[in-house]
XYZ file of C-alpha atoms in Angstrom:
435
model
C 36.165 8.258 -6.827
C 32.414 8.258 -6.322
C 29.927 10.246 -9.283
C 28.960 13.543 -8.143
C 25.584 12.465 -10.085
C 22.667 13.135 -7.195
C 20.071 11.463 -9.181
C 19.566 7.668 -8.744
C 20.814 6.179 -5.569
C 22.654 3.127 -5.810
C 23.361 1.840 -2.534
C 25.103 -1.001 -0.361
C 25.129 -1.969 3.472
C 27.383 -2.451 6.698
C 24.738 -4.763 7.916
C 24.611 -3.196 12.079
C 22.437 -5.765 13.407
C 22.161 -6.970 16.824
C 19.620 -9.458 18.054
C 19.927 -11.622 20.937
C 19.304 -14.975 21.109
C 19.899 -18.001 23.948
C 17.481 -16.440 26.150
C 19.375 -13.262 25.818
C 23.115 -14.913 26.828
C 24.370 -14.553 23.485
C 24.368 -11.231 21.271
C 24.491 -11.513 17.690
C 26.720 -8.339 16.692
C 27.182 -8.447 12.750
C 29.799 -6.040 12.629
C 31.972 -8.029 15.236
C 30.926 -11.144 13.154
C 31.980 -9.581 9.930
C 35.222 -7.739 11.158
C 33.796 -4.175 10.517
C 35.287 -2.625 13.786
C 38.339 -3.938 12.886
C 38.494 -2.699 8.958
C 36.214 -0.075 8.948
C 38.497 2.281 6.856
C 39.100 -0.384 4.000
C 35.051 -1.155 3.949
C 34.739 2.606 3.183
C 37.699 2.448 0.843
C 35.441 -0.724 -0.888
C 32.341 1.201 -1.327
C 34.319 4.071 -3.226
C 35.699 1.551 -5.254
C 33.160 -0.037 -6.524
C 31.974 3.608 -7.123
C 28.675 3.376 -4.122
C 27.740 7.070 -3.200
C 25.220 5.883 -0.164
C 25.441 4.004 2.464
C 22.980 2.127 4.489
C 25.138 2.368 7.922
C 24.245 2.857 11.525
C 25.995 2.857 14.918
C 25.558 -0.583 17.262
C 23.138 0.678 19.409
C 23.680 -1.895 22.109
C 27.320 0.141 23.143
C 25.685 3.336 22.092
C 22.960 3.895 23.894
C 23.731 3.264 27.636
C 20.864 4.554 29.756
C 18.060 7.302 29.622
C 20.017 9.972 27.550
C 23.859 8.089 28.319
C 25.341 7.540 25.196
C 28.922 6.607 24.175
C 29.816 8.147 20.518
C 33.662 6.984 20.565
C 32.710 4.648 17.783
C 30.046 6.826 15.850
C 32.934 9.694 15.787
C 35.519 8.207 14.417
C 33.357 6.564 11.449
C 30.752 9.298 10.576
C 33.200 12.243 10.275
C 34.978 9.646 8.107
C 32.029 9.560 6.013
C 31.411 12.791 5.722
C 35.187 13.611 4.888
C 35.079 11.032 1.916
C 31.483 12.671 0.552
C 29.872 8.987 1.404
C 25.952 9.606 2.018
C 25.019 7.517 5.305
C 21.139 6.483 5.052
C 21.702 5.841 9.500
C 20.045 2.829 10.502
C 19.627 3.447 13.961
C 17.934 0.228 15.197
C 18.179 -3.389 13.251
C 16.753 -6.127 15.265
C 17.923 -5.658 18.768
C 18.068 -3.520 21.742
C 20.964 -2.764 24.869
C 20.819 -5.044 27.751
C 18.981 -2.384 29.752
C 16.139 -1.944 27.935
C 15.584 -6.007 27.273
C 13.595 -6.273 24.287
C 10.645 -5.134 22.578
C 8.167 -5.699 25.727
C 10.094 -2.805 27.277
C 7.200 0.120 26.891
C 9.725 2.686 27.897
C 11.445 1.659 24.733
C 9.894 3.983 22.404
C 10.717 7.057 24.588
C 14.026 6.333 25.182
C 14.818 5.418 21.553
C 13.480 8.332 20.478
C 15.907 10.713 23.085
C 18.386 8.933 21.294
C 17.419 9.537 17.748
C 17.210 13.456 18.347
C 20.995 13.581 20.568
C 22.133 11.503 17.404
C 20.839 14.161 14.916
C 22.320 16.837 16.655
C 25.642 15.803 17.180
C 25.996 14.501 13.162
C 23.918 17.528 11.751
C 25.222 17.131 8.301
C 22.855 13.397 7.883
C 19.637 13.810 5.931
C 19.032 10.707 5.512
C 17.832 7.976 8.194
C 16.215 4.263 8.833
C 14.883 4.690 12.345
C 13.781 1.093 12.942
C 15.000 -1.266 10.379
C 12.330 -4.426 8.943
C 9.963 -3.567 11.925
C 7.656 -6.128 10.804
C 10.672 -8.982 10.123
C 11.968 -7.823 13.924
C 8.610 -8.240 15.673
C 7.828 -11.367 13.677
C 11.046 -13.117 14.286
C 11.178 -11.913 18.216
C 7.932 -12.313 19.264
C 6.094 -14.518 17.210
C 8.646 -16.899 15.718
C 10.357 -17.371 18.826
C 13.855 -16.902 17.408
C 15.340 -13.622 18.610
C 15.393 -11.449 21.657
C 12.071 -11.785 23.920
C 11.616 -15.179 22.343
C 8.080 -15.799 22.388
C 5.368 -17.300 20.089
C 1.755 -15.675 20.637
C -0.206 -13.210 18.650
C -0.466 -11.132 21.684
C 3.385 -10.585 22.588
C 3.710 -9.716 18.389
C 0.837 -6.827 18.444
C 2.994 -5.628 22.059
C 6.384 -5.745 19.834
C 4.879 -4.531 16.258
C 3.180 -1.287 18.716
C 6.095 -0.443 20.781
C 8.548 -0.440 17.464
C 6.445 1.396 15.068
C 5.959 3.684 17.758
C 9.363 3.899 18.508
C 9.713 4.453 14.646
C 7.521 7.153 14.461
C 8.804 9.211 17.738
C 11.975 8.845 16.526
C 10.919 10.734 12.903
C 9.549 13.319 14.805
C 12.588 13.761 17.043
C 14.742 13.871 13.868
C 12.784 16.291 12.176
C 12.848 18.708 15.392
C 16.701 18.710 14.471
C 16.842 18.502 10.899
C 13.238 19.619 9.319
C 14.530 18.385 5.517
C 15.297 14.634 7.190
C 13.885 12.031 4.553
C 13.006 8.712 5.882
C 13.779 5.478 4.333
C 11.323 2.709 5.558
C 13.897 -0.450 4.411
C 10.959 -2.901 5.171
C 10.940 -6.816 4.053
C 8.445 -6.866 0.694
C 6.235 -10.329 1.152
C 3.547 -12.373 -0.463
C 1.468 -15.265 0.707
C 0.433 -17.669 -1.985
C -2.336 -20.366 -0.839
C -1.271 -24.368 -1.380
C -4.686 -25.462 -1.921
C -8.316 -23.874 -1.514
C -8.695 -24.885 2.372
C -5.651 -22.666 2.277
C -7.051 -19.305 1.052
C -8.192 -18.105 4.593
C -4.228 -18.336 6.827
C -3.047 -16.739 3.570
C -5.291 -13.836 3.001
C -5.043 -13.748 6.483
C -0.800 -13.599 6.200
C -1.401 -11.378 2.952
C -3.497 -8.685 5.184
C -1.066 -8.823 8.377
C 2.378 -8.157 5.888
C 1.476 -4.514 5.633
C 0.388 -3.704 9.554
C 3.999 -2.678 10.181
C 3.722 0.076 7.067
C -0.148 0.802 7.730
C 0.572 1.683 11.432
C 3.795 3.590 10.246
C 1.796 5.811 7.790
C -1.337 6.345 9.502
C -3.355 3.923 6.951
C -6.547 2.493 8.330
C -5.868 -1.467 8.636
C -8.344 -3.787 6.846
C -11.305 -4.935 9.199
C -9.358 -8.139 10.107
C -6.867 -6.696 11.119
C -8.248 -4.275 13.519
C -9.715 -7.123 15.136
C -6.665 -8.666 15.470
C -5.130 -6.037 16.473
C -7.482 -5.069 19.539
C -8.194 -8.975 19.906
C -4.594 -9.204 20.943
C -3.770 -6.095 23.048
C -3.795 -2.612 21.190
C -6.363 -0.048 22.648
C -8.744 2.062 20.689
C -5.997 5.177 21.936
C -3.071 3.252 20.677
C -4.963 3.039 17.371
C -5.730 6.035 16.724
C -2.311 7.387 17.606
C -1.255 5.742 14.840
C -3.690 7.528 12.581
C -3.067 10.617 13.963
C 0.735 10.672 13.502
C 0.903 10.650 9.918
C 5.151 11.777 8.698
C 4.227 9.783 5.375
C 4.789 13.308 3.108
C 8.719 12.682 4.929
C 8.867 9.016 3.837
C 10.024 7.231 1.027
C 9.360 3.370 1.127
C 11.860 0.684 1.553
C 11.127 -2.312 -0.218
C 13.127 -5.201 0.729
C 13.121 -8.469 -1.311
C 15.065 -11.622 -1.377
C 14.007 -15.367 -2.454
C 12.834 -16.111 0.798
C 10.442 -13.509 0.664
C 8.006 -15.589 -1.040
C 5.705 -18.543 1.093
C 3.722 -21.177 0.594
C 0.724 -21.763 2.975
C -0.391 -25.006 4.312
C -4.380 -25.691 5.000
C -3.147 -25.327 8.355
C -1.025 -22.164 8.979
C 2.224 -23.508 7.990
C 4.446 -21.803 5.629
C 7.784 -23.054 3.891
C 9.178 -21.100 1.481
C 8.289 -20.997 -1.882
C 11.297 -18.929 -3.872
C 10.487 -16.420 -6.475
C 7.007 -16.885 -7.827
C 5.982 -13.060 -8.463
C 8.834 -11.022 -7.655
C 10.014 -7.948 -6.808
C 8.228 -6.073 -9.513
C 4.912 -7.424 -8.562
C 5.337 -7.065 -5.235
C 6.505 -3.783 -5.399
C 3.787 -2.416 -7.439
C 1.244 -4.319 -4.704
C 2.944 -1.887 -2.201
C 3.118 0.676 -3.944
C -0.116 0.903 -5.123
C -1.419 0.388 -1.026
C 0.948 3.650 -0.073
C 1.370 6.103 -3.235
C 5.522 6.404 -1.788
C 8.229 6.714 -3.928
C 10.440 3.416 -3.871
C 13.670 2.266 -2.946
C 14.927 -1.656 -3.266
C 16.424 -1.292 -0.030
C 17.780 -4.750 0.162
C 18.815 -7.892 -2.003
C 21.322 -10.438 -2.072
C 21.869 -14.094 -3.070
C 25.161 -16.344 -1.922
C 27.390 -17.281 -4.605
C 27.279 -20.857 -5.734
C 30.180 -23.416 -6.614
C 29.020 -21.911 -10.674
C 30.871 -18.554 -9.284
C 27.731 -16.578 -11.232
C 24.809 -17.267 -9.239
C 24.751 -13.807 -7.269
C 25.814 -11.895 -10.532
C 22.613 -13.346 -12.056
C 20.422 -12.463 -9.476
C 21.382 -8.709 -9.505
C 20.848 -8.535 -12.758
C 17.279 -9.943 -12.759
C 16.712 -7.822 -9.810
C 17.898 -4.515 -11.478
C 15.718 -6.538 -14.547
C 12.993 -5.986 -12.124
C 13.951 -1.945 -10.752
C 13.817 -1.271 -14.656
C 10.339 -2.810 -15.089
C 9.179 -0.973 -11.918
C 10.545 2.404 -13.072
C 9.331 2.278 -16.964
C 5.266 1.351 -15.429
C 5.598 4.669 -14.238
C 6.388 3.963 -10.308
C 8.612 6.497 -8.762
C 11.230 4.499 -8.127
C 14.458 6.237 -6.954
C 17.028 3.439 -5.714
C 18.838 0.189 -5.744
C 20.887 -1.494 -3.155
C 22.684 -4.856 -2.824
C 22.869 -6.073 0.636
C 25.852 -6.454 2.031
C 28.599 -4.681 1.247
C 30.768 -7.721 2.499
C 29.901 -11.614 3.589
C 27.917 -11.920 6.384
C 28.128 -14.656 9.290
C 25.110 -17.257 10.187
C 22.402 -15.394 8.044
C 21.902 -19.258 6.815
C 19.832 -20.088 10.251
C 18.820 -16.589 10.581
C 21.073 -15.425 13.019
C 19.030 -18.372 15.361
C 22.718 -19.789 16.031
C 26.228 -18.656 16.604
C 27.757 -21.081 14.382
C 30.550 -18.681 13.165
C 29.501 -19.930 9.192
C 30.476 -17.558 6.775
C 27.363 -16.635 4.261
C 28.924 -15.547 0.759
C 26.433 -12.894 -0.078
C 28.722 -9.988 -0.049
C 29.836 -7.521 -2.575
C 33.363 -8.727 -1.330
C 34.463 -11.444 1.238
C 35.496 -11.027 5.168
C 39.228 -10.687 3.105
C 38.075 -7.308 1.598
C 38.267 -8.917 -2.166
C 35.593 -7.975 -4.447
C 33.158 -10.962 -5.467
C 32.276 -10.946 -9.198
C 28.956 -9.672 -7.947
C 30.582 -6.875 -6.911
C 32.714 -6.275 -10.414
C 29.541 -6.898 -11.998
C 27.483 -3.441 -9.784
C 30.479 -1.791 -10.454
C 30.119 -2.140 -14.170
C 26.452 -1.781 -13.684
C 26.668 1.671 -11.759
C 28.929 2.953 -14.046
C 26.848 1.888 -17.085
C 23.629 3.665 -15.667
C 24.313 6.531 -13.281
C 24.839 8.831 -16.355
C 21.064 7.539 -17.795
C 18.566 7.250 -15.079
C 18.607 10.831 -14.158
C 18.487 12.459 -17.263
C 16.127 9.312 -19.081
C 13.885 8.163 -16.012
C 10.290 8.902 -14.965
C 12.002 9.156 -11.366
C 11.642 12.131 -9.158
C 14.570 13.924 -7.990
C 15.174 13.130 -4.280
C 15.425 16.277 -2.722
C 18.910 15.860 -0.931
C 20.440 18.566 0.065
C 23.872 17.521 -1.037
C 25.706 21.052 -1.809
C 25.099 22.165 1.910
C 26.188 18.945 3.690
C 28.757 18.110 1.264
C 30.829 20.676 0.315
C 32.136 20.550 -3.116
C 29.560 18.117 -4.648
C 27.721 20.268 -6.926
C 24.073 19.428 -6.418
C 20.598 21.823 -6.498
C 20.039 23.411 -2.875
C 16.565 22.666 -1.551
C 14.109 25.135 -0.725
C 13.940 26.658 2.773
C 12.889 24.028 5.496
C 9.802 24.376 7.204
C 10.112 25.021 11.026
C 10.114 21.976 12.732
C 6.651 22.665 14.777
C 5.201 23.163 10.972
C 7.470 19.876 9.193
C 5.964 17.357 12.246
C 2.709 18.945 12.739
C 1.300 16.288 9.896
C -2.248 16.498 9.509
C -4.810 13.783 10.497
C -5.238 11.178 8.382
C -8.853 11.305 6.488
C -8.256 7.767 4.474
């Protein structure tokens, strides 16, 4: 059975994304790849073995969301009931990487809009959910569709990324405000890839300061942060209006947000004289990083995200949680709220090797367990690990208490009942931002 602690969250993943790629022809569904609509009920019986309270989970959007307000919930109400019957906290990731066929891809201006329509029916059927991920990685996704070439629209220009990085924030951010229409305590987990530049040489400073600034436009945007001067060049160089701008200023949820950091080896790059990157593996890490971002937003944190496959030694992935919880520990005793932890997936995943580029079928061994539904030793090992610290960090820690209202949606967990919510006009009616 799962702790009835509500202090530190320690989290895993049904990874729900959905990218296409081969000019569209081909869709990328990770939970087909990875056999979750087939063995849904023993991946939830996995996460309360291994003693996991939360749940980074989401519906696939591209059978949910049909049309302009058509959705089809057979899927989402057999599994989130489920949840909620089992006392398993979903953080709902409602987008990751890819849209339905009738929207296309992150061109689509009507996407925002529409997304958002779905975010607020979704909140009202499942009313018991607190916790959410509108847009998951909304920098990775634009990146990787638009300027990388590799997913969904396909292209490579800095114009088609600024369309892609606008429309999804924005989508992002309408979708918050939907939410919190619903549910005015909704908390908002910004799972968002954690990077870091370094130069290669001196004639290499410029691309990577440049790279360095253009990392946080995705979070900047999202919380109503003015961007750096280059960057606002860029940014109306390359498409966005003055208006668009400044309705990202003036839409401010941050006081609803906590932020995601994501971080995994590849997070780290090298930069060539000219432009080119190739990955450099850990140099910093995630404590550095974190603190970097941290110190740009004033959020409370979340490691939203790490994994690592395990090698022919068996122990590889067991080491690298370790030095990543090494690294939560060092974050949380400098005095950053830092409130959870989450290895990424719960199970394997499938052609996460060539980034989900190819349908090769190749199984990626970066799971808590395997496609078989056997627990890796990485999993034993966050067992042990959960069960070791879940009785310390909230008790011992300079975290803050997330305020989830656990005792009202899940009855029978005995957990503090938050304060009265704010009407939604007054939760969503965020002030302008004065940075």
């Amino acid at each position: 059975m799962v702790s009835s602690q509500t202090g530190f969250i320690f989290a895993t993943g049904i990874e729900n994304s959905i990218p296409t790629i081969e000019g569209g022809r081909v869709r990328m569904d990770e939970m087909e790849k990875c056999g979750h609509y087939r063995h849904w009920r023993r991946d939830f019986d996995l996460v309360e073995e291994i003693g996991i309270r939360f749940l980074r989970y989401g519906p696939p959007l591209h059978t949910t969301l049909l049309g302009a307000r058509r959705y089809d919930w057979s899927f989402a109400d057999e599994v989130f009931p489920e949840l909620h019957k089992r006392n398993l906290v979903a953080i709902v990731d409602l987008c990751h990487f890819g849209l339905p066929d009738f929207l296309g891809d992150f061109q689509n201006p009507d996407f925002p809009a529409l997304f958002a329509d779905y975010a607020r029916a979704f909140a009202e059927r499942y009313p018991w959910i607190q916790l959410y991920t509108p847009v998951n990685e909304m920098s990775i996704c634009a990146l990787f569709s638009a300027l990388y070439g590799w997913w969904n629209e396909q292209l490579r220009d800095d114009r088609d990324f600024v369309t892609a990085l606008k429309h999804i924030v924005k989508a992002n951010l309408l979708a918050m405000r939907a939410i919190l229409q619903v549910r005015p305590d909704a908390l908002f987990i910004q799972s968002e890839s954690s990077e870091y530049f370094h130069a290669q040489n001196p004639k290499a400073i410029g691309p990577a300061e440049t790279m360095n600034a253009r990392r946080f436009l995705s979070l900047d945007l999202n919380y109503g942060r003015r961007v750096d001067s280059t960057m606002y060049e860029y940014l109306l160089d390359n498409g966005m209006t003055r208006d668009e701008y400044h309705f990202f200023l003036n839409n401010n949820l941050k006081h609803h947000c906590m932020m995601g950091n994501d971080y995994y080896q590849t997070n780290e790059h090298h930069v060539a004289a000219d432009g080119t990157t190739k990955a450099s593996g850990e140099i910093f890490g995630y404590a550095v990083i974190t603190h970097q971002y941290y110190n740009r937003y004033r959020l409370p944190v979340m490691h939203t995200e790490t994994n690592l496959c395990q090698g022919p030694c068996g122990d590889e992935a067991v080491r690298w949680l370790r030095k990543e919880w090494a690294n939560v520990l060092r974050v949380r005793n400098n005095g950053v709220p830092i409130v959870g932890f989450t290895w990424y997936s719960l199970t394997d995943q499938v052609d996460w090797d060539r980034g989900l580029r190819e349908n090769n079928g190749r199984v990626n061994a970066l799971g808590l367990a395997d496609l078989d539904r056997n627990l890796r030793p990485v999993g034993q090992a966050y067992r042990e690990l959960i069960r070791d610290w879940t009785e310390v960090l909230p008790t011992q820690s300079v975290c803050l208490q997330v305020p989830i209202a656990l005792s009202q949606d899940y009855p029978g967990i005995d957990a503090p009942v938050p304060p009265p919510a704010q009407e939604s006009t007054a939760a969503t009616g965020a002030p302008r931002n004065t940075e």
